[in-house]
Amino acid sequence: MPSPADASRKAVPAQTRALVMPAVLEELARWGVERFSIEALAERHRLDAAMIYRHWGDRQGLIVDAALADLETWDAGTDTGSLRTDLEALARNVAGRVNTEVGRTFLRALVMGQRGPHDEETRAMFWKARFAVVRTIIDRARERGDLRDGVSAVAAIQIVMAPINIRALYSDAPVGDDYCAAIADLAWHALARRTS
């Protein structure tokens, strides 16, 4: 079942999206989620605030839609038939996103600053949508019998994603393939069912 963000993405004309999304990225990079405002965005970038509200509904819908623009790439090539190579493909996909200016900006903009319930909800929507996509890797491994008993899907995904995200938060250096392979290997050792 498509999420509201998915429905919004399909309804917004490509020309409008191409006009608004770079401005959203710039505003998030400058102000973060807490201080992001459609009115300020519209004023600084000479956009029509009413048009933005018409297409995205509210600031939360706009932020989440922009952050999920590449969602379909997260599970690309992750159905390899093996937990180990699925995890490596996931690690490379995550790194591929955070190695871009857009990906790193969104990651940093979504880090918790001042606490506000609306912004916590925005972040939760973003991570929930990401989790739903990558959870299929864990579900497939469980169905194949590759996972050891008692593995939490959330923890399994975080084992792969957290080191890459932390590295991207604290450094501007690209996250390389060797690092992705090392993280995937560590995750596989933590998650895989042992055969005697």
JSON list of C-alpha atoms in Angstrom, two decimals:
[
{"chain": "A", "resi": 1, "resn": "MET", "atom": "CA", "xyz": [0.00, 0.00, 0.00]},
{"chain": "A", "resi": 2, "resn": "PRO", "atom": "CA", "xyz": [1.53, 3.33, -1.04]},
{"chain": "A", "resi": 3, "resn": "SER", "atom": "CA", "xyz": [2.29, 5.86, 1.66]},
{"chain": "A", "resi": 4, "resn": "PRO", "atom": "CA", "xyz": [1.02, 9.48, 1.55]},
{"chain": "A", "resi": 5, "resn": "ALA", "atom": "CA", "xyz": [4.54, 10.49, 0.51]},
{"chain": "A", "resi": 6, "resn": "ASP", "atom": "CA", "xyz": [4.41, 8.04, -2.42]},
{"chain": "A", "resi": 7, "resn": "ALA", "atom": "CA", "xyz": [1.05, 9.44, -3.54]},
{"chain": "A", "resi": 8, "resn": "SER", "atom": "CA", "xyz": [2.38, 13.00, -3.25]},
{"chain": "A", "resi": 9, "resn": "ARG", "atom": "CA", "xyz": [5.46, 12.16, -5.34]},
{"chain": "A", "resi": 10, "resn": "LYS", "atom": "CA", "xyz": [3.28, 10.88, -8.19]},
{"chain": "A", "resi": 11, "resn": "ALA", "atom": "CA", "xyz": [0.93, 13.88, -8.13]},
{"chain": "A", "resi": 12, "resn": "VAL", "atom": "CA", "xyz": [3.54, 16.66, -8.31]},
{"chain": "A", "resi": 13, "resn": "PRO", "atom": "CA", "xyz": [4.41, 17.72, -11.89]},
{"chain": "A", "resi": 14, "resn": "ALA", "atom": "CA", "xyz": [8.06, 17.07, -12.77]},
{"chain": "A", "resi": 15, "resn": "GLN", "atom": "CA", "xyz": [8.68, 20.75, -13.60]},
{"chain": "A", "resi": 16, "resn": "THR", "atom": "CA", "xyz": [7.35, 21.84, -10.20]},
{"chain": "A", "resi": 17, "resn": "ARG", "atom": "CA", "xyz": [9.42, 19.19, -8.43]},
{"chain": "A", "resi": 18, "resn": "ALA", "atom": "CA", "xyz": [12.57, 20.27, -10.31]},
{"chain": "A", "resi": 19, "resn": "LEU", "atom": "CA", "xyz": [11.96, 23.86, -9.22]},
{"chain": "A", "resi": 20, "resn": "VAL", "atom": "CA", "xyz": [11.17, 23.18, -5.56]},
{"chain": "A", "resi": 21, "resn": "MET", "atom": "CA", "xyz": [13.46, 20.31, -4.53]},
{"chain": "A", "resi": 22, "resn": "PRO", "atom": "CA", "xyz": [16.82, 22.11, -4.93]},
{"chain": "A", "resi": 23, "resn": "ALA", "atom": "CA", "xyz": [15.44, 24.94, -2.80]},
{"chain": "A", "resi": 24, "resn": "VAL", "atom": "CA", "xyz": [14.27, 22.46, -0.14]},
{"chain": "A", "resi": 25, "resn": "LEU", "atom": "CA", "xyz": [17.74, 20.92, -0.03]},
{"chain": "A", "resi": 26, "resn": "GLU", "atom": "CA", "xyz": [19.39, 24.31, 0.32]},
{"chain": "A", "resi": 27, "resn": "GLU", "atom": "CA", "xyz": [17.02, 25.33, 3.14]},
{"chain": "A", "resi": 28, "resn": "LEU", "atom": "CA", "xyz": [17.50, 22.06, 5.02]},
{"chain": "A", "resi": 29, "resn": "ALA", "atom": "CA", "xyz": [21.27, 22.32, 4.69]},
{"chain": "A", "resi": 30, "resn": "ARG", "atom": "CA", "xyz": [21.16, 25.84, 6.07]},
{"chain": "A", "resi": 31, "resn": "TRP", "atom": "CA", "xyz": [18.48, 25.59, 8.75]},
{"chain": "A", "resi": 32, "resn": "GLY", "atom": "CA", "xyz": [17.91, 21.89, 9.50]},
{"chain": "A", "resi": 33, "resn": "VAL", "atom": "CA", "xyz": [14.51, 20.31, 10.06]},
{"chain": "A", "resi": 34, "resn": "GLU", "atom": "CA", "xyz": [13.58, 22.33, 13.14]},
{"chain": "A", "resi": 35, "resn": "ARG", "atom": "CA", "xyz": [13.85, 25.74, 11.49]},
{"chain": "A", "resi": 36, "resn": "PHE", "atom": "CA", "xyz": [12.64, 24.70, 8.03]},
{"chain": "A", "resi": 37, "resn": "SER", "atom": "CA", "xyz": [9.68, 26.83, 6.93]},
{"chain": "A", "resi": 38, "resn": "ILE", "atom": "CA", "xyz": [7.69, 26.79, 3.70]},
{"chain": "A", "resi": 39, "resn": "GLU", "atom": "CA", "xyz": [7.10, 30.53, 3.96]},
{"chain": "A", "resi": 40, "resn": "ALA", "atom": "CA", "xyz": [10.83, 31.25, 4.35]},
{"chain": "A", "resi": 41, "resn": "LEU", "atom": "CA", "xyz": [11.62, 28.79, 1.54]},
{"chain": "A", "resi": 42, "resn": "ALA", "atom": "CA", "xyz": [9.14, 30.51, -0.76]},
{"chain": "A", "resi": 43, "resn": "GLU", "atom": "CA", "xyz": [10.38, 34.01, 0.09]},
{"chain": "A", "resi": 44, "resn": "ARG", "atom": "CA", "xyz": [14.10, 33.25, -0.25]},
{"chain": "A", "resi": 45, "resn": "HIS", "atom": "CA", "xyz": [13.71, 31.26, -3.47]},
{"chain": "A", "resi": 46, "resn": "ARG", "atom": "CA", "xyz": [10.91, 33.31, -5.05]},
{"chain": "A", "resi": 47, "resn": "LEU", "atom": "CA", "xyz": [8.46, 30.42, -5.04]},
{"chain": "A", "resi": 48, "resn": "ASP", "atom": "CA", "xyz": [4.71, 30.45, -4.52]},
{"chain": "A", "resi": 49, "resn": "ALA", "atom": "CA", "xyz": [3.96, 29.16, -1.01]},
{"chain": "A", "resi": 50, "resn": "ALA", "atom": "CA", "xyz": [0.35, 28.39, -1.96]},
{"chain": "A", "resi": 51, "resn": "MET", "atom": "CA", "xyz": [1.58, 26.18, -4.81]},
{"chain": "A", "resi": 52, "resn": "ILE", "atom": "CA", "xyz": [3.87, 24.29, -2.42]},
{"chain": "A", "resi": 53, "resn": "TYR", "atom": "CA", "xyz": [1.04, 23.75, 0.07]},
{"chain": "A", "resi": 54, "resn": "ARG", "atom": "CA", "xyz": [-1.26, 22.63, -2.76]},
{"chain": "A", "resi": 55, "resn": "HIS", "atom": "CA", "xyz": [1.18, 19.92, -3.91]},
{"chain": "A", "resi": 56, "resn": "TRP", "atom": "CA", "xyz": [2.72, 18.81, -0.60]},
{"chain": "A", "resi": 57, "resn": "GLY", "atom": "CA", "xyz": [0.14, 19.74, 2.04]},
{"chain": "A", "resi": 58, "resn": "ASP", "atom": "CA", "xyz": [2.56, 20.81, 4.78]},
{"chain": "A", "resi": 59, "resn": "ARG", "atom": "CA", "xyz": [6.24, 21.15, 5.63]},
{"chain": "A", "resi": 60, "resn": "GLN", "atom": "CA", "xyz": [6.39, 17.58, 6.87]},
{"chain": "A", "resi": 61, "resn": "GLY", "atom": "CA", "xyz": [5.10, 16.20, 3.57]},
{"chain": "A", "resi": 62, "resn": "LEU", "atom": "CA", "xyz": [7.59, 18.35, 1.66]},
{"chain": "A", "resi": 63, "resn": "ILE", "atom": "CA", "xyz": [10.59, 17.31, 3.79]},
{"chain": "A", "resi": 64, "resn": "VAL", "atom": "CA", "xyz": [9.73, 13.60, 3.74]},
{"chain": "A", "resi": 65, "resn": "ASP", "atom": "CA", "xyz": [9.03, 13.63, 0.00]},
{"chain": "A", "resi": 66, "resn": "ALA", "atom": "CA", "xyz": [12.37, 15.28, -0.71]},
{"chain": "A", "resi": 67, "resn": "ALA", "atom": "CA", "xyz": [14.22, 12.91, 1.61]},
{"chain": "A", "resi": 68, "resn": "LEU", "atom": "CA", "xyz": [12.64, 9.82, 0.02]},
{"chain": "A", "resi": 69, "resn": "ALA", "atom": "CA", "xyz": [13.33, 10.84, -3.57]},
{"chain": "A", "resi": 70, "resn": "ASP", "atom": "CA", "xyz": [15.80, 7.99, -4.08]},
{"chain": "A", "resi": 71, "resn": "LEU", "atom": "CA", "xyz": [13.97, 5.33, -2.08]},
{"chain": "A", "resi": 72, "resn": "GLU", "atom": "CA", "xyz": [13.77, 2.88, -4.97]},
{"chain": "A", "resi": 73, "resn": "THR", "atom": "CA", "xyz": [17.59, 2.73, -5.19]},
{"chain": "A", "resi": 74, "resn": "TRP", "atom": "CA", "xyz": [18.01, 1.43, -1.63]},
{"chain": "A", "resi": 75, "resn": "ASP", "atom": "CA", "xyz": [17.10, -2.16, -2.40]},
{"chain": "A", "resi": 76, "resn": "ALA", "atom": "CA", "xyz": [18.58, -2.26, -5.91]},
{"chain": "A", "resi": 77, "resn": "GLY", "atom": "CA", "xyz": [20.63, -5.42, -6.39]},
{"chain": "A", "resi": 78, "resn": "THR", "atom": "CA", "xyz": [20.04, -6.69, -2.85]},
{"chain": "A", "resi": 79, "resn": "ASP", "atom": "CA", "xyz": [18.36, -9.97, -3.82]},
{"chain": "A", "resi": 80, "resn": "THR", "atom": "CA", "xyz": [21.51, -12.00, -4.43]},
{"chain": "A", "resi": 81, "resn": "GLY", "atom": "CA", "xyz": [20.40, -15.24, -2.77]},
{"chain": "A", "resi": 82, "resn": "SER", "atom": "CA", "xyz": [22.88, -14.83, 0.07]},
{"chain": "A", "resi": 83, "resn": "LEU", "atom": "CA", "xyz": [22.64, -12.83, 3.30]},
{"chain": "A", "resi": 84, "resn": "ARG", "atom": "CA", "xyz": [26.30, -11.83, 3.11]},
{"chain": "A", "resi": 85, "resn": "THR", "atom": "CA", "xyz": [26.11, -10.38, -0.42]},
{"chain": "A", "resi": 86, "resn": "ASP", "atom": "CA", "xyz": [22.67, -8.84, 0.22]},
{"chain": "A", "resi": 87, "resn": "LEU", "atom": "CA", "xyz": [24.17, -6.95, 3.19]},
{"chain": "A", "resi": 88, "resn": "GLU", "atom": "CA", "xyz": [27.11, -5.81, 1.10]},
{"chain": "A", "resi": 89, "resn": "ALA", "atom": "CA", "xyz": [24.79, -4.54, -1.63]},
{"chain": "A", "resi": 90, "resn": "LEU", "atom": "CA", "xyz": [22.74, -2.68, 1.00]},
{"chain": "A", "resi": 91, "resn": "ALA", "atom": "CA", "xyz": [25.89, -1.13, 2.49]},
{"chain": "A", "resi": 92, "resn": "ARG", "atom": "CA", "xyz": [27.00, 0.04, -0.95]},
{"chain": "A", "resi": 93, "resn": "ASN", "atom": "CA", "xyz": [23.54, 1.49, -1.68]},
{"chain": "A", "resi": 94, "resn": "VAL", "atom": "CA", "xyz": [23.50, 3.41, 1.61]},
{"chain": "A", "resi": 95, "resn": "ALA", "atom": "CA", "xyz": [27.06, 4.65, 1.00]},
{"chain": "A", "resi": 96, "resn": "GLY", "atom": "CA", "xyz": [26.14, 5.63, -2.56]},
{"chain": "A", "resi": 97, "resn": "ARG", "atom": "CA", "xyz": [23.43, 7.90, -1.20]},
{"chain": "A", "resi": 98, "resn": "VAL", "atom": "CA", "xyz": [25.44, 9.49, 1.61]},
{"chain": "A", "resi": 99, "resn": "ASN", "atom": "CA", "xyz": [28.38, 10.03, -0.76]},
{"chain": "A", "resi": 100, "resn": "THR", "atom": "CA", "xyz": [26.26, 12.55, -2.69]},
{"chain": "A", "resi": 101, "resn": "GLU", "atom": "CA", "xyz": [25.81, 16.15, -1.61]},
{"chain": "A", "resi": 102, "resn": "VAL", "atom": "CA", "xyz": [22.04, 15.67, -1.45]},
{"chain": "A", "resi": 103, "resn": "GLY", "atom": "CA", "xyz": [22.29, 12.48, 0.61]},
{"chain": "A", "resi": 104, "resn": "ARG", "atom": "CA", "xyz": [24.76, 13.87, 3.10]},
{"chain": "A", "resi": 105, "resn": "THR", "atom": "CA", "xyz": [22.77, 17.09, 3.47]},
{"chain": "A", "resi": 106, "resn": "PHE", "atom": "CA", "xyz": [19.56, 15.21, 4.24]},
{"chain": "A", "resi": 107, "resn": "LEU", "atom": "CA", "xyz": [21.32, 12.89, 6.67]},
{"chain": "A", "resi": 108, "resn": "ARG", "atom": "CA", "xyz": [22.76, 15.86, 8.56]},
{"chain": "A", "resi": 109, "resn": "ALA", "atom": "CA", "xyz": [19.51, 17.83, 8.41]},
{"chain": "A", "resi": 110, "resn": "LEU", "atom": "CA", "xyz": [17.59, 14.95, 9.96]},
{"chain": "A", "resi": 111, "resn": "VAL", "atom": "CA", "xyz": [19.88, 14.64, 12.97]},
{"chain": "A", "resi": 112, "resn": "MET", "atom": "CA", "xyz": [18.04, 15.56, 16.15]},
{"chain": "A", "resi": 113, "resn": "GLY", "atom": "CA", "xyz": [18.54, 19.11, 17.34]},
{"chain": "A", "resi": 114, "resn": "GLN", "atom": "CA", "xyz": [15.99, 20.98, 19.40]},
{"chain": "A", "resi": 115, "resn": "ARG", "atom": "CA", "xyz": [13.14, 18.73, 20.34]},
{"chain": "A", "resi": 116, "resn": "GLY", "atom": "CA", "xyz": [9.79, 19.35, 18.74]},
{"chain": "A", "resi": 117, "resn": "PRO", "atom": "CA", "xyz": [7.07, 16.73, 18.36]},
{"chain": "A", "resi": 118, "resn": "HIS", "atom": "CA", "xyz": [6.38, 17.61, 14.74]},
{"chain": "A", "resi": 119, "resn": "ASP", "atom": "CA", "xyz": [10.03, 17.20, 13.80]},
{"chain": "A", "resi": 120, "resn": "GLU", "atom": "CA", "xyz": [10.34, 13.90, 15.65]},
{"chain": "A", "resi": 121, "resn": "GLU", "atom": "CA", "xyz": [7.33, 12.72, 13.67]},
{"chain": "A", "resi": 122, "resn": "THR", "atom": "CA", "xyz": [8.96, 13.87, 10.41]},
{"chain": "A", "resi": 123, "resn": "ARG", "atom": "CA", "xyz": [12.12, 11.95, 11.24]},
{"chain": "A", "resi": 124, "resn": "ALA", "atom": "CA", "xyz": [10.10, 8.88, 12.23]},
{"chain": "A", "resi": 125, "resn": "MET", "atom": "CA", "xyz": [8.26, 8.95, 8.89]},
{"chain": "A", "resi": 126, "resn": "PHE", "atom": "CA", "xyz": [11.56, 9.17, 7.03]},
{"chain": "A", "resi": 127, "resn": "TRP", "atom": "CA", "xyz": [13.24, 6.29, 8.89]},
{"chain": "A", "resi": 128, "resn": "LYS", "atom": "CA", "xyz": [10.09, 4.16, 8.80]},
{"chain": "A", "resi": 129, "resn": "ALA", "atom": "CA", "xyz": [9.93, 4.43, 5.01]},
{"chain": "A", "resi": 130, "resn": "ARG", "atom": "CA", "xyz": [13.65, 3.58, 4.72]},
{"chain": "A", "resi": 131, "resn": "PHE", "atom": "CA", "xyz": [13.23, 0.66, 7.10]},
{"chain": "A", "resi": 132, "resn": "ALA", "atom": "CA", "xyz": [10.29, -0.76, 5.13]},
{"chain": "A", "resi": 133, "resn": "VAL", "atom": "CA", "xyz": [12.44, -0.94, 2.00]},
{"chain": "A", "resi": 134, "resn": "VAL", "atom": "CA", "xyz": [15.52, -2.54, 3.53]},
{"chain": "A", "resi": 135, "resn": "ARG", "atom": "CA", "xyz": [13.58, -4.87, 5.80]},
{"chain": "A", "resi": 136, "resn": "THR", "atom": "CA", "xyz": [12.93, -7.06, 2.77]},
{"chain": "A", "resi": 137, "resn": "ILE", "atom": "CA", "xyz": [16.59, -8.13, 2.94]},
{"chain": "A", "resi": 138, "resn": "ILE", "atom": "CA", "xyz": [16.13, -9.41, 6.48]},
{"chain": "A", "resi": 139, "resn": "ASP", "atom": "CA", "xyz": [12.77, -11.01, 5.68]},
{"chain": "A", "resi": 140, "resn": "ARG", "atom": "CA", "xyz": [14.26, -12.88, 2.71]},
{"chain": "A", "resi": 141, "resn": "ALA", "atom": "CA", "xyz": [17.19, -14.10, 4.81]},
{"chain": "A", "resi": 142, "resn": "ARG", "atom": "CA", "xyz": [14.77, -15.31, 7.50]},
{"chain": "A", "resi": 143, "resn": "GLU", "atom": "CA", "xyz": [12.70, -17.19, 4.88]},
{"chain": "A", "resi": 144, "resn": "ARG", "atom": "CA", "xyz": [15.86, -18.84, 3.48]},
{"chain": "A", "resi": 145, "resn": "GLY", "atom": "CA", "xyz": [16.92, -19.86, 6.99]},
{"chain": "A", "resi": 146, "resn": "ASP", "atom": "CA", "xyz": [20.06, -17.67, 6.81]},
{"chain": "A", "resi": 147, "resn": "LEU", "atom": "CA", "xyz": [19.34, -15.74, 10.04]},
{"chain": "A", "resi": 148, "resn": "ARG", "atom": "CA", "xyz": [20.07, -17.05, 13.49]},
{"chain": "A", "resi": 149, "resn": "ASP", "atom": "CA", "xyz": [17.09, -17.26, 15.83]},
{"chain": "A", "resi": 150, "resn": "GLY", "atom": "CA", "xyz": [15.96, -14.17, 17.71]},
{"chain": "A", "resi": 151, "resn": "VAL", "atom": "CA", "xyz": [17.41, -11.56, 15.35]},
{"chain": "A", "resi": 152, "resn": "SER", "atom": "CA", "xyz": [15.52, -8.26, 15.45]},
{"chain": "A", "resi": 153, "resn": "ALA", "atom": "CA", "xyz": [14.99, -6.81, 11.97]},
{"chain": "A", "resi": 154, "resn": "VAL", "atom": "CA", "xyz": [15.52, -3.27, 13.30]},
{"chain": "A", "resi": 155, "resn": "ALA", "atom": "CA", "xyz": [18.81, -4.17, 14.97]},
{"chain": "A", "resi": 156, "resn": "ALA", "atom": "CA", "xyz": [19.96, -6.11, 11.92]},
{"chain": "A", "resi": 157, "resn": "ILE", "atom": "CA", "xyz": [19.44, -3.14, 9.62]},
{"chain": "A", "resi": 158, "resn": "GLN", "atom": "CA", "xyz": [21.02, -0.73, 12.09]},
{"chain": "A", "resi": 159, "resn": "ILE", "atom": "CA", "xyz": [24.15, -2.89, 12.28]},
{"chain": "A", "resi": 160, "resn": "VAL", "atom": "CA", "xyz": [24.74, -2.12, 8.59]},
{"chain": "A", "resi": 161, "resn": "MET", "atom": "CA", "xyz": [23.42, 1.43, 8.34]},
{"chain": "A", "resi": 162, "resn": "ALA", "atom": "CA", "xyz": [24.63, 3.02, 11.58]},
{"chain": "A", "resi": 163, "resn": "PRO", "atom": "CA", "xyz": [28.40, 2.86, 10.94]},
{"chain": "A", "resi": 164, "resn": "ILE", "atom": "CA", "xyz": [27.97, 4.27, 7.43]},
{"chain": "A", "resi": 165, "resn": "ASN", "atom": "CA", "xyz": [25.65, 7.06, 8.61]},
{"chain": "A", "resi": 166, "resn": "ILE", "atom": "CA", "xyz": [27.95, 7.97, 11.52]},
{"chain": "A", "resi": 167, "resn": "ARG", "atom": "CA", "xyz": [30.96, 8.12, 9.22]},
{"chain": "A", "resi": 168, "resn": "ALA", "atom": "CA", "xyz": [29.03, 10.39, 6.82]},
{"chain": "A", "resi": 169, "resn": "LEU", "atom": "CA", "xyz": [27.87, 12.63, 9.68]},
{"chain": "A", "resi": 170, "resn": "TYR", "atom": "CA", "xyz": [31.36, 13.23, 11.05]},
{"chain": "A", "resi": 171, "resn": "SER", "atom": "CA", "xyz": [33.38, 13.37, 7.85]},
{"chain": "A", "resi": 172, "resn": "ASP", "atom": "CA", "xyz": [33.14, 14.73, 4.33]},
{"chain": "A", "resi": 173, "resn": "ALA", "atom": "CA", "xyz": [35.31, 11.88, 3.01]},
{"chain": "A", "resi": 174, "resn": "PRO", "atom": "CA", "xyz": [33.51, 9.38, 0.76]},
{"chain": "A", "resi": 175, "resn": "VAL", "atom": "CA", "xyz": [32.46, 6.06, 2.27]},
{"chain": "A", "resi": 176, "resn": "GLY", "atom": "CA", "xyz": [34.36, 3.53, 0.15]},
{"chain": "A", "resi": 177, "resn": "ASP", "atom": "CA", "xyz": [33.62, 0.02, -1.06]},
{"chain": "A", "resi": 178, "resn": "ASP", "atom": "CA", "xyz": [36.22, -1.53, 1.26]},
{"chain": "A", "resi": 179, "resn": "TYR", "atom": "CA", "xyz": [34.50, 0.00, 4.27]},
{"chain": "A", "resi": 180, "resn": "CYS", "atom": "CA", "xyz": [31.11, -1.23, 3.02]},
{"chain": "A", "resi": 181, "resn": "ALA", "atom": "CA", "xyz": [32.51, -4.76, 2.59]},
{"chain": "A", "resi": 182, "resn": "ALA", "atom": "CA", "xyz": [33.97, -4.69, 6.11]},
{"chain": "A", "resi": 183, "resn": "ILE", "atom": "CA", "xyz": [30.67, -3.50, 7.64]},
{"chain": "A", "resi": 184, "resn": "ALA", "atom": "CA", "xyz": [28.70, -6.13, 5.71]},
{"chain": "A", "resi": 185, "resn": "ASP", "atom": "CA", "xyz": [31.12, -8.83, 6.87]},
{"chain": "A", "resi": 186, "resn": "LEU", "atom": "CA", "xyz": [30.76, -7.77, 10.52]},
{"chain": "A", "resi": 187, "resn": "ALA", "atom": "CA", "xyz": [26.98, -7.68, 10.16]},
{"chain": "A", "resi": 188, "resn": "TRP", "atom": "CA", "xyz": [26.93, -11.12, 8.53]},
{"chain": "A", "resi": 189, "resn": "HIS", "atom": "CA", "xyz": [28.97, -12.58, 11.43]},
{"chain": "A", "resi": 190, "resn": "ALA", "atom": "CA", "xyz": [26.50, -11.06, 13.89]},
{"chain": "A", "resi": 191, "resn": "LEU", "atom": "CA", "xyz": [23.34, -12.19, 12.09]},
{"chain": "A", "resi": 192, "resn": "ALA", "atom": "CA", "xyz": [24.01, -15.41, 10.21]},
{"chain": "A", "resi": 193, "resn": "ARG", "atom": "CA", "xyz": [22.84, -18.83, 11.34]},
{"chain": "A", "resi": 194, "resn": "ARG", "atom": "CA", "xyz": [25.83, -21.02, 12.07]},
{"chain": "A", "resi": 195, "resn": "THR", "atom": "CA", "xyz": [26.00, -24.32, 10.29]},
{"chain": "A", "resi": 196, "resn": "SER", "atom": "CA", "xyz": [27.85, -27.13, 12.03]}
]
